[in-house]
Short mmCIF file of C-alpha atoms in Angstrom, two decimals:
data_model
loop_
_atom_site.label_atom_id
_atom_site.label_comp_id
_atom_site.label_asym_id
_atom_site.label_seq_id
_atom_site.Cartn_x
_atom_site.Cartn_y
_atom_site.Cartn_z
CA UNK H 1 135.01 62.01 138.21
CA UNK H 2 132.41 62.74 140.63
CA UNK H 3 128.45 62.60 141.18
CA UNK H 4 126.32 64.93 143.33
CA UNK H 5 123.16 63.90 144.77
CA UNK H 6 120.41 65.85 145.53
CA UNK H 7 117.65 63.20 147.03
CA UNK H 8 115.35 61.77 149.75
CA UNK H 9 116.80 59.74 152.22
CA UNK H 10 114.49 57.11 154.14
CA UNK H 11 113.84 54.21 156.24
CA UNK H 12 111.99 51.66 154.30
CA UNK H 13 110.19 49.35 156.43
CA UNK H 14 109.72 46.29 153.66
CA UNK H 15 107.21 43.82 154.30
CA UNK H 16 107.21 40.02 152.48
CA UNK H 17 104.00 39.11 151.87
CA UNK H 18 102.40 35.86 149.60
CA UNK H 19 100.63 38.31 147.03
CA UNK H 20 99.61 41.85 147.16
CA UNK H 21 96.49 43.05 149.30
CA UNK H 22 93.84 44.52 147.06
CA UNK H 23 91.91 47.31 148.42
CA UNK H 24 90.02 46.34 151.50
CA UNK H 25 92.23 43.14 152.28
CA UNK H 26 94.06 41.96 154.64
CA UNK H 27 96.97 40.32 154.37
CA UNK H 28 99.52 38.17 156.51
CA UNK H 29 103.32 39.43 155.89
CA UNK H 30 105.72 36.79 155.95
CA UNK H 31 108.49 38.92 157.01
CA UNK H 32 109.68 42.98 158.17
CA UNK H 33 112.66 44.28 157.86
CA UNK H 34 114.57 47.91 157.90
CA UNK H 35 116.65 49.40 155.15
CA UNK H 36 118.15 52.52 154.30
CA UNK H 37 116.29 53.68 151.23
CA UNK H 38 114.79 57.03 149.56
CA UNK H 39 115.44 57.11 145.68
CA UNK H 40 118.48 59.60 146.67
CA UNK H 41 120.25 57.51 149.07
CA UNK H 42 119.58 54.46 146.60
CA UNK H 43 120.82 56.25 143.83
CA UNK H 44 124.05 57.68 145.77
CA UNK H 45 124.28 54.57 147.05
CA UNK H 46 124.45 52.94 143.33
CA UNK H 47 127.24 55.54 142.23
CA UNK H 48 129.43 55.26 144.93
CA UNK H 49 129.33 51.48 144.87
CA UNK H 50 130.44 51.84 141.30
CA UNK H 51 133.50 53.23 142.41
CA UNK H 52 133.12 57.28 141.68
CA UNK H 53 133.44 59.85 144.49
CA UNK H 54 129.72 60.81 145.44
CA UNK H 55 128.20 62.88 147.52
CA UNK H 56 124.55 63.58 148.76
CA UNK H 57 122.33 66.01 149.59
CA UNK H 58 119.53 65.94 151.85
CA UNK H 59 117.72 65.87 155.69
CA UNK H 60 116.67 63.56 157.99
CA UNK H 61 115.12 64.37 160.98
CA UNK H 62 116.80 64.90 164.22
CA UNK H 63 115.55 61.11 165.53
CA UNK H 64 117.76 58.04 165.82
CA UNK H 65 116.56 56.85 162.49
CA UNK H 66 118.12 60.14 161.15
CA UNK H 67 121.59 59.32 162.59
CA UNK H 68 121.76 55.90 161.93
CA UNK H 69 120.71 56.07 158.09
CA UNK H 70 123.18 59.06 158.14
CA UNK H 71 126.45 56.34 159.14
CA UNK H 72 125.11 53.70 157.34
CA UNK H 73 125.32 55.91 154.22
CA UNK H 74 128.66 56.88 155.06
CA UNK H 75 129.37 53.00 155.65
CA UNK H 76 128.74 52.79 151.80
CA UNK H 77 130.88 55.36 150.90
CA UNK H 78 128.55 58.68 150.65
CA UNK H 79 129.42 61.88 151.32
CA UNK H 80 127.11 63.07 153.69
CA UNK H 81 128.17 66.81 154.89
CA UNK H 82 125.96 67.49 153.09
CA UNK H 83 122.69 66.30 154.87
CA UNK H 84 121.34 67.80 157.38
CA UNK H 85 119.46 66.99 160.28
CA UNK H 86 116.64 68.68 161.62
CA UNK H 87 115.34 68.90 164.86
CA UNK H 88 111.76 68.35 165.22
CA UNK H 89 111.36 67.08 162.07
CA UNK H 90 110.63 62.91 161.50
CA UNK H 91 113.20 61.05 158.85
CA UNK H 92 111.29 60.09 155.51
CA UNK H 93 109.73 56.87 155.50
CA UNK H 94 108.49 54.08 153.31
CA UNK H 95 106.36 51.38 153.99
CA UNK H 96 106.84 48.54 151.08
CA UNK H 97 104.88 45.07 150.29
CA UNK H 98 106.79 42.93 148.01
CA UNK H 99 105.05 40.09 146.96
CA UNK H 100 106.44 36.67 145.82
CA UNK H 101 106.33 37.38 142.42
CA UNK H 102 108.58 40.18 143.43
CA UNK H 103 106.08 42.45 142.22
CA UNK H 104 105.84 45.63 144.74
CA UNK H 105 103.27 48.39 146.02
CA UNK H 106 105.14 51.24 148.12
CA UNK H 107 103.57 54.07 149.97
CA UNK H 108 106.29 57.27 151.02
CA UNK H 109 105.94 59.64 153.51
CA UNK H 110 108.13 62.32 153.17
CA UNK H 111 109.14 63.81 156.41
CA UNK H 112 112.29 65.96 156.47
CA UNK H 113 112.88 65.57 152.65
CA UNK H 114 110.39 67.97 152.04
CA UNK H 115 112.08 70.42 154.14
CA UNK H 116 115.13 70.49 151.62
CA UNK H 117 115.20 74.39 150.19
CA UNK H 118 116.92 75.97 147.45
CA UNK H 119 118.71 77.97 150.50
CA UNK H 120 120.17 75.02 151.74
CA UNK H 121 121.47 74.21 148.00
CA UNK H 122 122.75 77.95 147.06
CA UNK H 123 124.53 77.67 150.34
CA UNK H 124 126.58 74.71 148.56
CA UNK H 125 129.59 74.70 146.45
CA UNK H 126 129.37 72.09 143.68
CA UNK H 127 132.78 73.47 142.19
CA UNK H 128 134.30 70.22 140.38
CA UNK H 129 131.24 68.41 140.18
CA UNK H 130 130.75 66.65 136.58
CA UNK H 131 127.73 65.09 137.13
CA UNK H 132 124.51 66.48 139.13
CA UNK H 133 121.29 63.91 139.73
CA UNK H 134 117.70 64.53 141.44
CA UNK H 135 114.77 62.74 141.61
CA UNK H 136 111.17 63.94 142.46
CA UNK H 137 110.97 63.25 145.71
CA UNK H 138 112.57 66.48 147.50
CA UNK H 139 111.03 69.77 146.42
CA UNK H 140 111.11 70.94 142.70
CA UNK H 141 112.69 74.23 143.61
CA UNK H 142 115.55 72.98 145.28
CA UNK H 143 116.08 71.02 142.01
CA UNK H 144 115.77 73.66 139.74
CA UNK H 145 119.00 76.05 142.01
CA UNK H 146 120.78 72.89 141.69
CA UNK H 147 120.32 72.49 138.17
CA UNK H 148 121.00 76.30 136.86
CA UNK H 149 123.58 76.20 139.11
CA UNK H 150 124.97 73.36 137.64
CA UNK H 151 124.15 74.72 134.13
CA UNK H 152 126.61 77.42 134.87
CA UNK H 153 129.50 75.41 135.89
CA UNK H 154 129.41 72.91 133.00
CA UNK H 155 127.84 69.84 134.93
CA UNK H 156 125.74 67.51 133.31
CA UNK H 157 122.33 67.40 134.73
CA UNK H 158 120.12 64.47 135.47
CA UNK H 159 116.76 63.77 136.19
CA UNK H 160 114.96 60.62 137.28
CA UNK H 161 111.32 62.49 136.92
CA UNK H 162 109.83 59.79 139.68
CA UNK H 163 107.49 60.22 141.10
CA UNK H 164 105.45 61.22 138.31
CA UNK H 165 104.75 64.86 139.28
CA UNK H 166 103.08 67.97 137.53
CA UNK H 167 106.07 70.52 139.25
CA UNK H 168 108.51 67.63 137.26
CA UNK H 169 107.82 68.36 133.98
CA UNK H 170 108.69 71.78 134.65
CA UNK H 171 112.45 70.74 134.84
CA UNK H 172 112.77 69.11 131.82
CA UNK H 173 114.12 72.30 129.91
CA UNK H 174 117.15 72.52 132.82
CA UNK H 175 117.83 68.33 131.93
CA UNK H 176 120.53 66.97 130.00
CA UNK H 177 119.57 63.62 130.47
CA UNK H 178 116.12 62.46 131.80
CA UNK H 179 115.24 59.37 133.07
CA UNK H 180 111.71 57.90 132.96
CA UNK H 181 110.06 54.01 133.32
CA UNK H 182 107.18 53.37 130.87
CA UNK H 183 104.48 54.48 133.82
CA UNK H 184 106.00 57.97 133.85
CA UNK H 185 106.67 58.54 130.32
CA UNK H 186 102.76 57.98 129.67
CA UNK H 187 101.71 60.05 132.26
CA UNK H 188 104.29 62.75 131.08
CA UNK H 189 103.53 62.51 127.71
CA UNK H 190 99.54 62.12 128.42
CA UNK H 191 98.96 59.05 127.09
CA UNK H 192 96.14 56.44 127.48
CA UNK H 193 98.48 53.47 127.70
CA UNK H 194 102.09 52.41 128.32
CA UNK H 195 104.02 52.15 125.61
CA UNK H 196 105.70 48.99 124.96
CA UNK H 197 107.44 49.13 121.28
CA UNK H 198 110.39 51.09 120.34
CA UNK H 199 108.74 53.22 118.03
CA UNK H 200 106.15 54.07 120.64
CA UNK H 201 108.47 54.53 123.12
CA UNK H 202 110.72 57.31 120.68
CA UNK H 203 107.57 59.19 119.53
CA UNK H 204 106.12 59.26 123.15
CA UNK H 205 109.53 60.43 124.58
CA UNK H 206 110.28 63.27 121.91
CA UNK H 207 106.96 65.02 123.45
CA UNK H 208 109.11 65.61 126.49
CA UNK H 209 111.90 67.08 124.47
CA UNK H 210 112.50 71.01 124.97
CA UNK H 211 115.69 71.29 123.34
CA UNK H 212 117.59 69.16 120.61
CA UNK H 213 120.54 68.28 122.65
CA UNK H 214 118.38 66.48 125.08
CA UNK H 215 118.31 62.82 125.75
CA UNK H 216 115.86 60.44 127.50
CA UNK H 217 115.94 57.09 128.64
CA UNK H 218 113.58 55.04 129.24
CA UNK H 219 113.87 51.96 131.49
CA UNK H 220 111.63 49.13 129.96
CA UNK H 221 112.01 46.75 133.57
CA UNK H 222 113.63 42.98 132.37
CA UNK H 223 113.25 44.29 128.63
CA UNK H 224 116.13 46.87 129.13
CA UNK H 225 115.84 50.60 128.11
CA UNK H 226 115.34 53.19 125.21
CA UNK H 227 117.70 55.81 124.84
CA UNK H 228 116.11 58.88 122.62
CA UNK H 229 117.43 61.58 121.04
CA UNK H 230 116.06 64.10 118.43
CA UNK H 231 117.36 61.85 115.89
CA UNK H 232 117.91 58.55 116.81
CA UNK H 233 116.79 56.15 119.25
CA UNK H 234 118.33 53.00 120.38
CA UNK H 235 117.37 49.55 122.87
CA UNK H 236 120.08 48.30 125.45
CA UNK H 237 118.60 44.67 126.07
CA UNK H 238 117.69 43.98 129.52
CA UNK H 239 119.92 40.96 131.24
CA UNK H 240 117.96 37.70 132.17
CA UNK H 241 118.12 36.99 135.92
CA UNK H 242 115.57 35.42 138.14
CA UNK H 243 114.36 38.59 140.25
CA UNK H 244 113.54 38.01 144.35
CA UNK H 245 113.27 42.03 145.10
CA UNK H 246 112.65 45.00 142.25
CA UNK H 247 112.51 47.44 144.80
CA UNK H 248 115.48 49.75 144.31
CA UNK H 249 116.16 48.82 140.50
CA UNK H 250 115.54 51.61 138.87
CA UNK H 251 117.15 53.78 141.31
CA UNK H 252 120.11 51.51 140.82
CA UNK H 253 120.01 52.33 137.14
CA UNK H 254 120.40 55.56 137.49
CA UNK H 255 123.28 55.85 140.24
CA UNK H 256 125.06 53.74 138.15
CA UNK H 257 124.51 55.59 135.02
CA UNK H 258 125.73 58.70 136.59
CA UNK H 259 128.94 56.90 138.01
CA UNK H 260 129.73 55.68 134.36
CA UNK H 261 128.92 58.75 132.90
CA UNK H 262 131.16 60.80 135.26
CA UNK H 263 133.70 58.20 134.71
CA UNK H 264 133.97 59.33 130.99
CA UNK H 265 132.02 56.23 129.83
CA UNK H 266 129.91 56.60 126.65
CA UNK H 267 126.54 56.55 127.07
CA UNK H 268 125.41 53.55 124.87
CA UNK H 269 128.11 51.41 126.75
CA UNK H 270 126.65 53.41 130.11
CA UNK H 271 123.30 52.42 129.74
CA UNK H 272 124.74 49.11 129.23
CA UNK H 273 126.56 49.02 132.36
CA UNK H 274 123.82 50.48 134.24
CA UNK H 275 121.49 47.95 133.08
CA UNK H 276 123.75 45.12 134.16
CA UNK H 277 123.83 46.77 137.19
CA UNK H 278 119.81 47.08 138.08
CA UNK H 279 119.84 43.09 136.89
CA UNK H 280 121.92 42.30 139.85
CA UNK H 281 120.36 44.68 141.81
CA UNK H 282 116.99 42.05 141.41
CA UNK H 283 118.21 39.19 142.56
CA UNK H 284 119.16 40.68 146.58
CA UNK H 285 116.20 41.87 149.01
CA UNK H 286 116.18 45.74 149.59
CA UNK H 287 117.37 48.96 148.02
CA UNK H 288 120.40 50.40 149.08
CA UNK H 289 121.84 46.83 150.37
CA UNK H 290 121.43 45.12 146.73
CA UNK H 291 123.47 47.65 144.79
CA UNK H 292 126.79 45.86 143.30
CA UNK H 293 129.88 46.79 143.15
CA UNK H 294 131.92 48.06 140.10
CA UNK H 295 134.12 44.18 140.26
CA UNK H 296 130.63 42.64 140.10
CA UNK H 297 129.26 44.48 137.44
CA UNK H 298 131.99 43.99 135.17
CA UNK H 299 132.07 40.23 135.79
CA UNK H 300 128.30 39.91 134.89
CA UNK H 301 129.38 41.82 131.55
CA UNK H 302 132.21 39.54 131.16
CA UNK H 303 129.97 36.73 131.85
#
């Protein structure tokens, strides 16, 4: 029953503004504040919080922002021997306008996540771990030693392939279970609009497919998500909430998917439980503060 992280790890500066600036405007922001965040940290965040052993994998740079994200992860209830920090090297950052509409635009510098290498990750054991997840913002080839690794001890591999990047696709084959919104499925699957429908969603996902035991999900924001298979595909209907901050959801998602998964959960009732998770996630400001907690996840279901 545990989840290993491999992921960014950032300070996201988050700015409240009225409505988005469009290019060439200038905007007043309403508000600034400092969160942990990075789509790893969120996402180990999200598991942990749901009650499952996790630990993370990562850098930061050798600057107080490094440290201090570095407890306040540990504060959650991360495992964090396994991030490093390096000297010389500035902590990952994201600036982040969220608008009243909740709406967001968010611009990532990476900084010492880029400095992750598949030494660091052969250097790991991962002995015991059911349940491996990455993202796309740390470099592809540290992913890919993590994932034949993993491949070889029996642990089941996710893959949240955002950002949508060209070096992404190429570790779809080494993915159990990949997770993509509608933005990165039609970029992945080359495709001159978003799919919306179910049936659009299943036909545009199967292009991604490289073997038959392969599953992909697609989060569909307040509409909920599509699970796909070679053979069947399925909607988990999103939860109705009145969203102040999507920054962080998806990432949410997918800790919590991981967690449930690990847990021995099925992976209709998963999804479901992950999706009642990112709903909550909505309705608190920031990333890694508005994950909830296993108790309040199961009372929304309940609910």
């Amino acid at each position: 029953m545990t989840v290993f992280v491999l992921g960014s790890i950032n300070l996201d500066a988050v700015a409240r503004v009225d409505d988005l600036p469009r290019p060439g405007e200038t905007v007043a922001g309403l508000s600034l504040e400092l969160f942990l965040g990075g789509k790893g940290a969120n996402q180990a965040v999200a598991a942990a919080r749901m009650g499952v052993a996790t630990r993370l994998m990562g850098a930061v740079g050798g600057d107080d922002s490094g440290a201090g994200l570095k407890a306040k992860l540990a504060g959650y209830g991360v495992q964090v021997g396994d991030v490093v920090e390096l000297p010389g090297v500035p902590t990952g950052q994201a600036h982040v306008w969220v608008a009243n509409s909740a709406e967001n635009m968010i611009v990532v510098t990476a900084g010492a996540n880029a400095m992750v290498t598949p030494q660091q990750v052969a250097a790991t054991t991962i002995e015991g771990q059911r349940v491996l997840l990455c993202q796309l913002e740390t470099p592809a080839t540290a992913i890919e030693t993590l994932f034949r690794a993993g491949s070889a001890k029996g642990a089941l591999r996710i893959l949240n392939a955002a950002p949508a990047l060209p070096q992404g696709a190429a570790l779809f084959p080494l993915t159990d279970i990949l997770i993509v919104n509608q933005t990165e499925l039609a970029t992945y699957a080359k495709l001159d609009r978003e799919p919306v429908k179910l049936e659009e969603v299943s036909v545009a996902a199967r292009k991604l497919m490289s073997r038959p035991d392969q599953t992909i999900i697609v989060t569909l924001g307040a509409a909920g998500a599509a699970v796909v298979r070679r053979d069947e595909a399925f909607l988990v209907e999103g939860k109705k909430v009145k969203a102040v901050d999507t920054v962080g959801a998806g990432d949410c998602f997918c800790g919590a998917l991981a967690a449930t998964l690990a847990a021995g959960m099925d992976l209709a009732e998963a999804v479901e439980t992950a999706n009642a998770a990112a709903a909550l996630s909505v309705q608190k400001a920031g990333a890694a503060p508005s994950m909830p907690n296993r108790r309040e996840v199961e009372a929304f279901l309940e609910g």
